[in-house]
Structure formats: C-alpha cells, structure tokens
Short mmCIF file of C-alpha atoms in Angstrom, two decimals:
data_model
loop_
_atom_site.label_atom_id
_atom_site.label_comp_id
_atom_site.label_asym_id
_atom_site.label_seq_id
_atom_site.Cartn_x
_atom_site.Cartn_y
_atom_site.Cartn_z
CA MET E 180 106.52 105.60 122.65
CA ALA E 181 102.76 105.74 122.13
CA GLY E 182 101.37 104.36 118.87
CA PRO E 183 99.39 106.30 116.40
CA LEU E 184 95.99 105.21 117.84
CA ALA E 185 96.88 106.07 121.38
CA GLY E 186 93.82 107.42 123.11
CA VAL E 187 91.39 105.38 121.02
CA LYS E 188 89.34 103.19 123.26
CA VAL E 189 88.00 99.91 121.74
CA VAL E 190 85.49 97.48 123.20
CA GLU E 191 85.69 94.10 121.42
CA MET E 192 83.06 91.50 121.64
CA ASN E 193 85.37 88.44 121.23
CA ALA E 194 84.49 86.21 118.25
CA ILE E 195 86.23 83.81 115.92
CA GLY E 196 87.59 84.61 112.48
CA PRO E 197 88.91 88.03 111.32
CA ALA E 198 87.42 90.30 113.90
CA PRO E 199 90.10 89.46 116.50
CA PHE E 200 92.84 89.93 113.85
CA ALA E 201 91.44 93.33 113.01
CA VAL E 202 91.47 94.27 116.55
CA MET E 203 94.95 93.05 117.02
CA LEU E 204 96.07 95.55 114.22
CA LEU E 205 94.28 98.37 116.22
CA ALA E 206 95.91 97.32 119.42
CA ASP E 207 99.37 97.06 117.86
CA MET E 208 98.88 100.68 116.70
CA GLY E 209 98.24 101.84 120.33
CA ALA E 210 94.45 101.63 120.72
CA GLU E 211 93.33 100.76 124.23
CA VAL E 212 91.26 97.56 123.93
CA ILE E 213 88.97 95.77 126.37
CA ARG E 214 87.92 92.42 125.10
CA ILE E 215 84.60 90.92 126.30
CA ASP E 216 85.29 87.27 126.56
CA ARG E 217 83.15 84.23 127.04
CA GLN E 218 83.11 81.96 130.12
CA GLN E 219 84.84 79.35 127.73
CA SER E 220 87.40 80.17 125.15
CA GLY E 221 86.82 79.87 121.43
CA PHE E 222 89.28 78.83 118.69
CA LEU E 223 92.44 80.81 118.95
CA ASN E 224 90.55 84.06 119.50
CA GLY E 225 91.75 84.88 122.98
CA ASP E 226 93.02 83.29 126.12
CA ASP E 227 96.76 83.65 125.68
CA SER E 228 96.73 83.56 121.84
CA VAL E 229 99.02 85.78 119.79
CA ILE E 230 96.08 87.22 117.83
CA GLY E 231 94.53 88.10 121.16
CA ARG E 232 97.58 90.20 122.22
CA GLY E 233 97.39 93.76 123.44
CA ARG E 234 94.08 93.82 125.23
CA ARG E 235 92.63 93.74 128.72
CA SER E 236 90.06 90.95 129.16
CA LEU E 237 86.69 91.07 130.92
CA VAL E 238 84.77 87.79 131.18
CA ILE E 239 81.04 88.63 131.42
CA ASP E 240 77.96 86.90 130.07
CA PRO E 241 75.62 89.40 128.46
CA ARG E 242 72.69 87.01 128.75
CA LYS E 243 72.80 87.17 132.52
CA PRO E 244 71.04 89.74 134.83
CA GLY E 245 72.97 93.08 134.97
CA ALA E 246 75.54 92.30 132.34
CA THR E 247 74.00 94.34 129.46
CA GLU E 248 73.95 97.44 131.57
CA VAL E 249 77.63 96.95 132.53
CA LEU E 250 78.59 96.60 128.87
CA LEU E 251 76.50 99.63 127.80
CA THR E 252 78.34 101.67 130.61
CA LEU E 253 81.59 100.47 129.18
CA ILE E 254 80.52 101.27 125.54
CA GLU E 255 79.54 104.81 126.71
CA GLY E 256 83.16 105.65 127.24
CA ALA E 257 84.46 103.92 124.06
CA ASP E 258 85.34 105.23 120.62
CA VAL E 259 84.79 101.97 118.87
CA LEU E 260 82.80 98.73 119.36
CA VAL E 261 83.79 95.67 117.19
CA GLU E 262 81.72 92.61 116.94
CA GLY E 263 81.94 89.56 114.69
CA PHE E 264 78.66 87.67 115.23
CA ARG E 265 75.97 86.87 112.65
CA PRO E 266 73.47 89.61 111.90
CA GLY E 267 70.90 89.99 114.69
CA VAL E 268 73.00 88.46 117.52
CA MET E 269 73.99 91.67 119.07
CA GLU E 270 70.43 93.04 118.74
CA ARG E 271 69.08 90.00 120.74
CA LEU E 272 71.62 90.73 123.42
CA GLY E 273 70.35 94.31 123.74
CA LEU E 274 73.62 95.79 122.29
CA GLY E 275 72.61 96.53 118.78
CA PRO E 276 73.80 99.73 116.98
CA ASP E 277 70.57 101.70 117.77
CA VAL E 278 70.98 101.00 121.45
CA CYS E 279 74.67 101.69 121.64
CA LEU E 280 74.55 104.77 119.48
CA ALA E 281 71.77 106.24 121.63
CA ARG E 282 74.10 105.88 124.64
CA ASN E 283 77.13 107.04 122.75
CA PRO E 284 76.36 109.04 119.62
CA LYS E 285 80.14 109.20 118.67
CA LEU E 286 80.51 105.47 118.63
CA VAL E 287 81.99 103.67 115.68
CA TYR E 288 80.19 100.37 115.56
CA GLY E 289 82.43 97.86 113.58
CA ARG E 290 80.63 94.74 112.36
CA MET E 291 82.48 91.75 110.83
CA THR E 292 80.61 89.00 108.97
CA GLY E 293 81.15 86.85 105.97
CA TRP E 294 78.24 87.77 103.83
CA GLY E 295 77.44 91.13 105.15
CA GLN E 296 74.48 92.57 107.31
CA THR E 297 72.11 92.53 104.32
CA GLY E 298 71.43 90.28 101.36
CA PRO E 299 69.89 86.83 100.96
CA LEU E 300 72.93 85.00 102.33
CA ALA E 301 73.32 87.32 105.38
CA PRO E 302 71.78 85.00 107.97
CA VAL E 303 73.39 81.69 106.87
CA ALA E 304 76.51 80.06 107.94
CA GLY E 305 79.72 80.24 105.98
CA HIS E 306 83.49 80.14 106.11
CA ASP E 307 86.45 81.94 104.31
CA LEU E 308 86.39 79.68 101.37
CA ASN E 309 82.67 80.18 100.72
CA TYR E 310 82.92 83.89 100.90
CA LEU E 311 85.93 83.87 98.53
CA ALA E 312 84.05 81.57 96.17
CA ILE E 313 81.45 84.10 95.10
CA THR E 314 83.90 86.96 94.30
CA GLY E 315 85.47 85.31 91.10
CA ALA E 316 88.81 85.37 92.79
CA LEU E 317 88.80 81.64 93.96
CA HIS E 318 87.90 80.47 90.52
CA ALA E 319 91.22 82.20 89.30
CA MET E 320 93.42 80.33 91.81
CA GLY E 321 95.21 77.06 90.99
CA HIS E 322 95.87 74.96 88.02
CA ALA E 323 93.82 74.55 84.88
CA ASP E 324 93.51 70.80 85.21
CA ARG E 325 92.06 70.63 88.57
CA GLU E 326 89.67 72.29 91.08
CA PRO E 327 90.73 75.77 92.38
CA THR E 328 93.19 75.89 95.15
CA PRO E 329 92.14 77.29 98.53
CA PRO E 330 94.55 80.21 99.40
CA LEU E 331 94.66 79.66 103.20
CA HIS E 332 92.68 82.37 104.89
CA LEU E 333 94.81 85.16 103.61
CA ALA E 334 92.60 86.56 100.73
CA GLY E 335 89.34 86.11 102.57
CA ASP E 336 89.30 86.31 106.29
CA MET E 337 92.43 88.32 106.87
CA GLY E 338 92.72 90.38 103.67
CA GLY E 339 89.10 90.93 102.55
CA GLY E 340 87.81 90.81 106.16
CA ALA E 341 90.07 91.96 108.87
CA MET E 342 92.13 94.48 106.89
CA PHE E 343 88.96 96.24 105.58
CA LEU E 344 87.31 96.17 108.99
CA ALA E 345 90.37 97.89 110.61
CA PHE E 346 90.60 100.36 107.68
CA GLY E 347 86.82 101.10 107.94
CA VAL E 348 87.03 101.67 111.66
CA VAL E 349 89.97 104.02 111.45
CA CYS E 350 88.24 106.03 108.64
CA ALA E 351 85.06 106.25 110.79
CA VAL E 352 87.05 107.34 113.88
CA LEU E 353 88.65 110.10 111.89
CA GLU E 354 85.25 111.26 110.57
CA ALA E 355 83.57 111.06 113.98
CA ARG E 356 86.15 113.33 115.45
CA ARG E 357 85.27 115.88 112.85
CA SER E 358 81.46 115.48 112.84
CA GLY E 359 80.86 114.36 116.42
CA LYS E 360 78.73 111.49 114.98
CA GLY E 361 79.45 107.76 115.00
CA GLN E 362 78.25 105.19 112.45
CA VAL E 363 78.10 101.55 111.51
CA VAL E 364 80.94 99.91 109.68
CA ASP E 365 79.50 96.92 107.89
CA ALA E 366 82.54 94.87 106.75
CA ALA E 367 81.78 91.73 104.76
CA ILE E 368 84.54 89.28 103.69
CA SER E 369 82.83 88.84 100.41
CA ASP E 370 82.85 92.56 99.82
CA GLY E 371 86.47 92.98 100.67
CA ALA E 372 87.67 89.97 98.77
CA ALA E 373 85.90 91.20 95.75
CA LEU E 374 87.54 94.58 96.02
CA LEU E 375 90.91 92.91 96.35
CA ALA E 376 90.32 91.44 92.90
CA THR E 377 89.78 94.82 91.18
CA LEU E 378 92.99 94.48 89.11
CA PHE E 379 91.86 91.08 87.64
CA TYR E 380 88.41 92.35 86.88
CA GLU E 381 90.10 95.16 84.89
CA LEU E 382 92.33 92.59 83.15
CA LYS E 383 89.31 90.43 82.38
CA GLN E 384 87.32 93.27 80.82
CA SER E 385 90.36 94.42 78.73
CA GLY E 386 90.73 90.89 77.32
CA GLN E 387 94.00 90.22 79.10
CA TRP E 388 92.70 87.46 81.47
CA GLY E 389 91.80 83.97 80.26
CA GLU E 390 91.26 80.45 81.76
CA ARG E 391 92.76 79.60 85.07
CA GLY E 392 96.49 78.75 84.87
CA SER E 393 97.00 80.54 81.38
CA ASN E 394 97.64 84.06 82.58
CA LEU E 395 100.54 86.29 83.69
CA PHE E 396 100.03 86.14 87.48
CA ASP E 397 98.52 82.67 87.96
CA GLY E 398 101.32 80.46 86.79
CA GLY E 399 100.66 80.57 83.05
CA ALA E 400 103.72 82.64 82.20
CA PRO E 401 106.93 80.56 82.59
CA PHE E 402 108.81 83.63 83.93
CA TYR E 403 106.33 84.16 86.74
CA GLY E 404 105.74 81.13 89.04
CA CYS E 405 107.06 78.53 91.38
CA TYR E 406 109.44 75.71 90.41
CA THR E 407 110.65 72.48 92.02
CA CYS E 408 114.42 71.99 92.62
CA ALA E 409 116.54 68.90 92.82
CA ASP E 410 116.03 68.50 96.59
CA GLY E 411 112.25 68.80 96.42
CA ARG E 412 112.17 72.33 97.66
CA PHE E 413 110.94 75.29 95.70
CA ILE E 414 111.91 78.63 94.22
CA THR E 415 109.95 81.62 92.76
CA ILE E 416 110.66 83.56 89.58
CA GLY E 417 109.15 86.97 88.77
CA SER E 418 111.00 88.17 85.76
CA ILE E 419 108.24 90.12 84.18
CA GLU E 420 109.93 93.32 82.93
CA PRO E 421 112.23 92.80 79.98
CA GLN E 422 115.37 93.91 81.79
CA PHE E 423 114.68 91.31 84.54
CA TYR E 424 113.75 88.66 82.00
CA GLN E 425 117.01 89.32 80.20
CA GLN E 426 118.90 88.71 83.54
CA LEU E 427 117.09 85.39 83.95
CA VAL E 428 118.11 84.34 80.36
CA GLU E 429 121.75 85.34 80.91
CA LEU E 430 122.22 83.79 84.35
CA CYS E 431 120.46 80.61 83.55
CA GLY E 432 122.00 80.28 80.12
CA LEU E 433 118.63 80.26 78.28
CA HIS E 434 120.10 81.24 74.93
CA ALA E 435 117.92 78.95 72.72
CA PRO E 436 115.76 80.90 70.25
CA LEU E 437 112.73 79.50 72.21
CA PHE E 438 113.45 81.91 75.07
CA GLN E 439 113.86 85.04 72.92
CA ALA E 440 110.11 85.46 72.50
CA GLN E 441 109.07 86.27 76.09
CA TRP E 442 105.53 87.33 75.35
CA ASP E 443 104.54 84.68 72.81
CA ARG E 444 101.77 82.89 74.78
CA GLY E 445 101.91 80.02 72.37
CA LEU E 446 105.40 79.22 73.52
CA TRP E 447 104.77 79.45 77.18
CA PRO E 448 103.93 75.75 77.85
CA GLN E 449 107.18 74.69 76.02
CA GLN E 450 109.30 77.28 77.80
CA ARG E 451 107.77 76.22 81.25
CA GLN E 452 108.58 72.55 80.53
CA GLN E 453 112.21 73.37 79.82
CA LEU E 454 112.48 75.65 82.87
CA GLU E 455 110.97 72.92 84.96
CA ALA E 456 113.78 70.56 83.75
CA LEU E 457 116.47 73.26 84.31
CA PHE E 458 115.44 74.07 87.93
CA ARG E 459 115.45 70.44 88.92
CA THR E 460 119.16 70.24 88.08
CA ARG E 461 120.11 72.18 91.26
CA THR E 462 119.02 72.35 94.85
CA ARG E 463 117.18 75.29 96.20
CA ASP E 464 120.20 76.55 97.99
CA GLN E 465 122.33 76.29 94.73
CA TRP E 466 119.74 78.35 92.93
CA CYS E 467 119.91 80.92 95.76
CA GLU E 468 123.66 81.23 95.33
CA LEU E 469 123.21 81.95 91.60
CA LEU E 470 120.11 84.15 91.63
CA GLU E 471 119.40 85.66 95.10
CA GLY E 472 120.10 89.34 95.14
CA THR E 473 120.08 89.85 91.43
CA GLU E 474 117.54 91.56 89.19
CA VAL E 475 115.85 88.33 88.23
CA CYS E 476 113.21 88.93 90.90
CA PHE E 477 113.89 85.62 92.63
CA ALA E 478 113.18 84.22 96.14
CA PRO E 479 113.29 80.84 97.71
CA VAL E 480 109.94 79.37 99.01
CA LEU E 481 110.30 79.14 102.74
CA ASP E 482 108.08 77.19 105.16
CA PHE E 483 106.84 78.61 108.56
CA SER E 484 109.94 77.11 110.37
CA GLU E 485 112.41 78.64 107.84
CA ALA E 486 110.97 82.09 107.37
CA PRO E 487 111.71 83.58 110.75
CA ALA E 488 115.47 82.80 110.38
CA TYR E 489 115.71 84.21 106.79
CA ALA E 490 118.39 86.87 106.65
CA HIS E 491 116.22 89.61 105.33
CA HIS E 492 113.70 89.07 108.08
CA GLN E 493 116.41 88.93 110.71
CA ALA E 494 117.79 92.26 109.50
CA ARG E 495 114.33 93.95 109.65
CA GLY E 496 112.94 92.23 112.68
CA THR E 497 109.97 90.91 110.75
CA PHE E 498 109.33 88.26 113.30
CA MET E 499 109.41 88.37 117.09
CA GLU E 500 109.27 85.99 119.95
CA SER E 501 107.34 86.19 123.10
CA ASP E 502 107.00 83.66 125.76
CA GLY E 503 108.67 81.00 123.51
CA VAL E 504 106.30 81.62 120.61
CA VAL E 505 107.69 83.07 117.36
CA HIS E 506 105.20 85.16 115.40
CA PRO E 507 105.18 88.12 112.94
CA ALA E 508 105.91 91.54 114.40
CA PRO E 509 103.47 94.45 113.85
CA ALA E 510 103.38 96.20 110.50
CA PRO E 511 103.41 98.62 108.80
CA ARG E 512 106.40 100.64 110.31
CA LEU E 513 105.77 104.12 111.34
CA SER E 514 108.92 106.26 111.85
CA ARG E 515 107.76 108.48 114.84
CA THR E 516 104.92 106.52 116.48
CA PRO E 517 105.76 102.91 115.81
CA ALA E 518 103.41 100.04 116.46
CA GLN E 519 104.15 97.65 119.32
CA ALA E 520 102.89 94.15 120.03
CA GLY E 521 101.18 94.06 123.38
CA ALA E 522 101.36 91.17 125.92
CA ARG E 523 99.20 88.04 125.53
CA VAL E 524 96.51 87.87 128.10
CA ARG E 525 94.23 85.15 129.65
CA ASN E 526 90.48 85.47 129.60
CA GLY E 527 89.16 87.28 132.59
CA GLU E 528 92.57 88.52 133.74
CA HIS E 529 91.34 92.06 134.16
CA SER E 530 87.72 91.55 134.99
CA LEU E 531 87.68 93.01 138.53
CA GLN E 532 89.93 95.83 137.61
CA ILE E 533 87.72 96.92 134.82
CA LEU E 534 84.53 96.51 136.69
CA ARG E 535 85.92 98.69 139.41
CA GLU E 536 87.12 101.29 136.95
CA LEU E 537 83.45 101.50 135.90
CA GLY E 538 82.53 102.44 139.30
CA LEU E 539 80.96 99.11 140.52
CA ASP E 540 81.39 98.50 144.14
CA GLU E 541 81.90 95.02 145.76
CA VAL E 542 78.17 94.70 146.36
CA ALA E 543 77.34 95.20 142.67
CA ILE E 544 80.13 92.96 141.64
CA GLU E 545 79.01 90.19 143.99
CA ALA E 546 75.47 90.59 142.51
CA LEU E 547 76.92 89.96 139.01
CA ARG E 548 78.78 87.00 140.35
CA SER E 549 75.86 85.47 142.06
CA GLY E 550 73.71 85.94 138.93
CA GLY E 551 76.21 84.08 136.82
CA ALA E 552 77.31 87.10 134.77
CA ILE E 553 80.91 86.87 135.89
CA ARG E 554 83.07 84.10 137.27
#
C-alpha cells in the first residue's frame, strides 16, 4: 500500500548529519527519492546505510562538465530538493535556490544547517553539541556538580534538525500544491533545538525552573529520575502525579513521614538518598517484577542490545531487521497509508537507469563519463 507521500518526488544532495535522516523519514512515508551521491561515500550517509534506505542513487560530480545541467533537468521534475551543505556551497555549484526555482517555480528547496542560512555564525563550522549549546537546553542537562551532559545527537541533529526539516518540507509541499509556488525551507538545528525547549523557557519565566539538577524533569525530584540497582543496571521512576506517587509509596514500602511530603523541595535530597539505597537492594529484573505494568510510571533502562527484544517492542514491531541489521521501524503509524522502510542501496546503483529516464542517450552518458562526472 502506498504511503501518504506517494507521488512526492525528492532530489537529495547527499550530506552528513540530519539531512539524510530527514529524507529517510520522507522516503519511509512513500516519497520517491533520488539521492545525488559523491564518488566517495561519507560517514553513514549512504552506501548501504540504514539511514540511506528507500532511495535510488545517482553518483555524479556537479563540478564536472555537463553535470549541473543534468541535475537541473532532474530538479525540474521534482517537488522537493534537500541539501545539507554550508551556506553558499550550492550557489557555487550553480544549484542555488534562485537557479533551481527559476527552472521549477513549484520547487520546495529544503536547506539543513547547524546555524542557519543567516547570522554571524552561518558560515562557520560546528557540530550538534555546539548548536545545542547556544539554545539554553544543553546547560540544563546533567548533574549540578559537573559540566552539562551531551545528550547524544537526539535533541540537536535529529530532533531540532531533521524533524523540523521534514516538517517544514511537508508544510511547504502542501502550500505549493495550493499556491503553485515553491519556497526555501531554512532549517537550522539551533532554531529547532531552541523551539524544543519551549516548555522549559516557560517554566523558567514562571519561576519554576532553577539550577541544573534541582528541578522536576532533570533529576532533582526524587520521584522522577534514574536509579542504580543491585546488579549495576538501571531503572526509571516517573511518579509525578499524586496517584502515581502514592502507588510508588505503597509498593516500595515508603511509609516514613519523610515520603508524605512529595512536593517539599527541601526534602528532595534526603528522599533521593533513601531511594538510592532502596533501589540498590534488588536487581533490575526484581524491580521489574514488582513495578512493571503498575501505575508507578516505571521502566527499566535498556541498552541498544536489549531494547529490540523487549516485550512491548516485540508486540508492536518497533524494531525490524533487514540484511542482518536490526534497526527501528518507521514511525509514526498511519492506519490507512502506513509507512514502509525501503531497501538499503549502494552509491551509484541506479545511475544509468536515472540518466536514461532523463532522456540521455548513450553518447551523452559517455560524454559525462569521459568528463569525470560519472563513474
């Protein structure tokens, strides 16, 4: 069954970082993607990677004679172009927004960068942690007695970057179908990560957010956080609402007066100390036997090897396997036009097929090959 983006044609200029992940989301939802690959593969951004699934691949060097015109011909028939280079790179290749929109006025031109297309930092290098650092979000992550904790690339590259790029592209495609006009989607990781922190800015301005490690959602509250068990593994407790907290008290035998004052912040350090000692008395699996499936808001902390085998994930098919590689399945789930993970591809696997579909004959293809544009 075709996904909800069936019929949407995407040209992806392959890059590292969140842009390939955003395009994977579009491909999972049924978009037809042609990825423009380099002669040499980058870091997990193509060439048989899971994130590179669901595309066709054309290896062509836009710096070589004739290549730019081939790419513009391809873009003429596309709904979306996605690129993840530094500002100005596509313009130097002759593939900037002005040129592409002149050839295809309905084109949605998606641009993925760390700092954005404008601003004093736009031209300089950076990585996920740097982009997250200027939003205020990184400063709030971790323990009070040490430096902030890097949260993998989830809050920056993938959440603040890829998800917002995909969202912006779909929004612009819907608008283009109504207006007949394309536009540029300037997706910056620093913008998206800042927006993800909206709740915490609201809490800060209402006086409900203090120093790192002292708050409700950052481990300051003893009833919301991670704990170490007797076997060195970990569990999570999220008993925020009074009825959930009461179940925690009852099931764990927390009947001392100390635990009757859930919201007395002055008691939180002492409560946490006692909970730490309590949770070290049993293994993670023993705590699962007592608390899993209750209203405590409990879950074990699983590693990347354990998570795919977890019963809930097994029941929902949250993970899948392809060619011996286990990885997350597409999300979210649509009832009538569900997403589907496409096949992994190797760079250049479809080059000749795509060039012939564009109308190039063997003489033109050989000219591109002899000029170094294609292999």
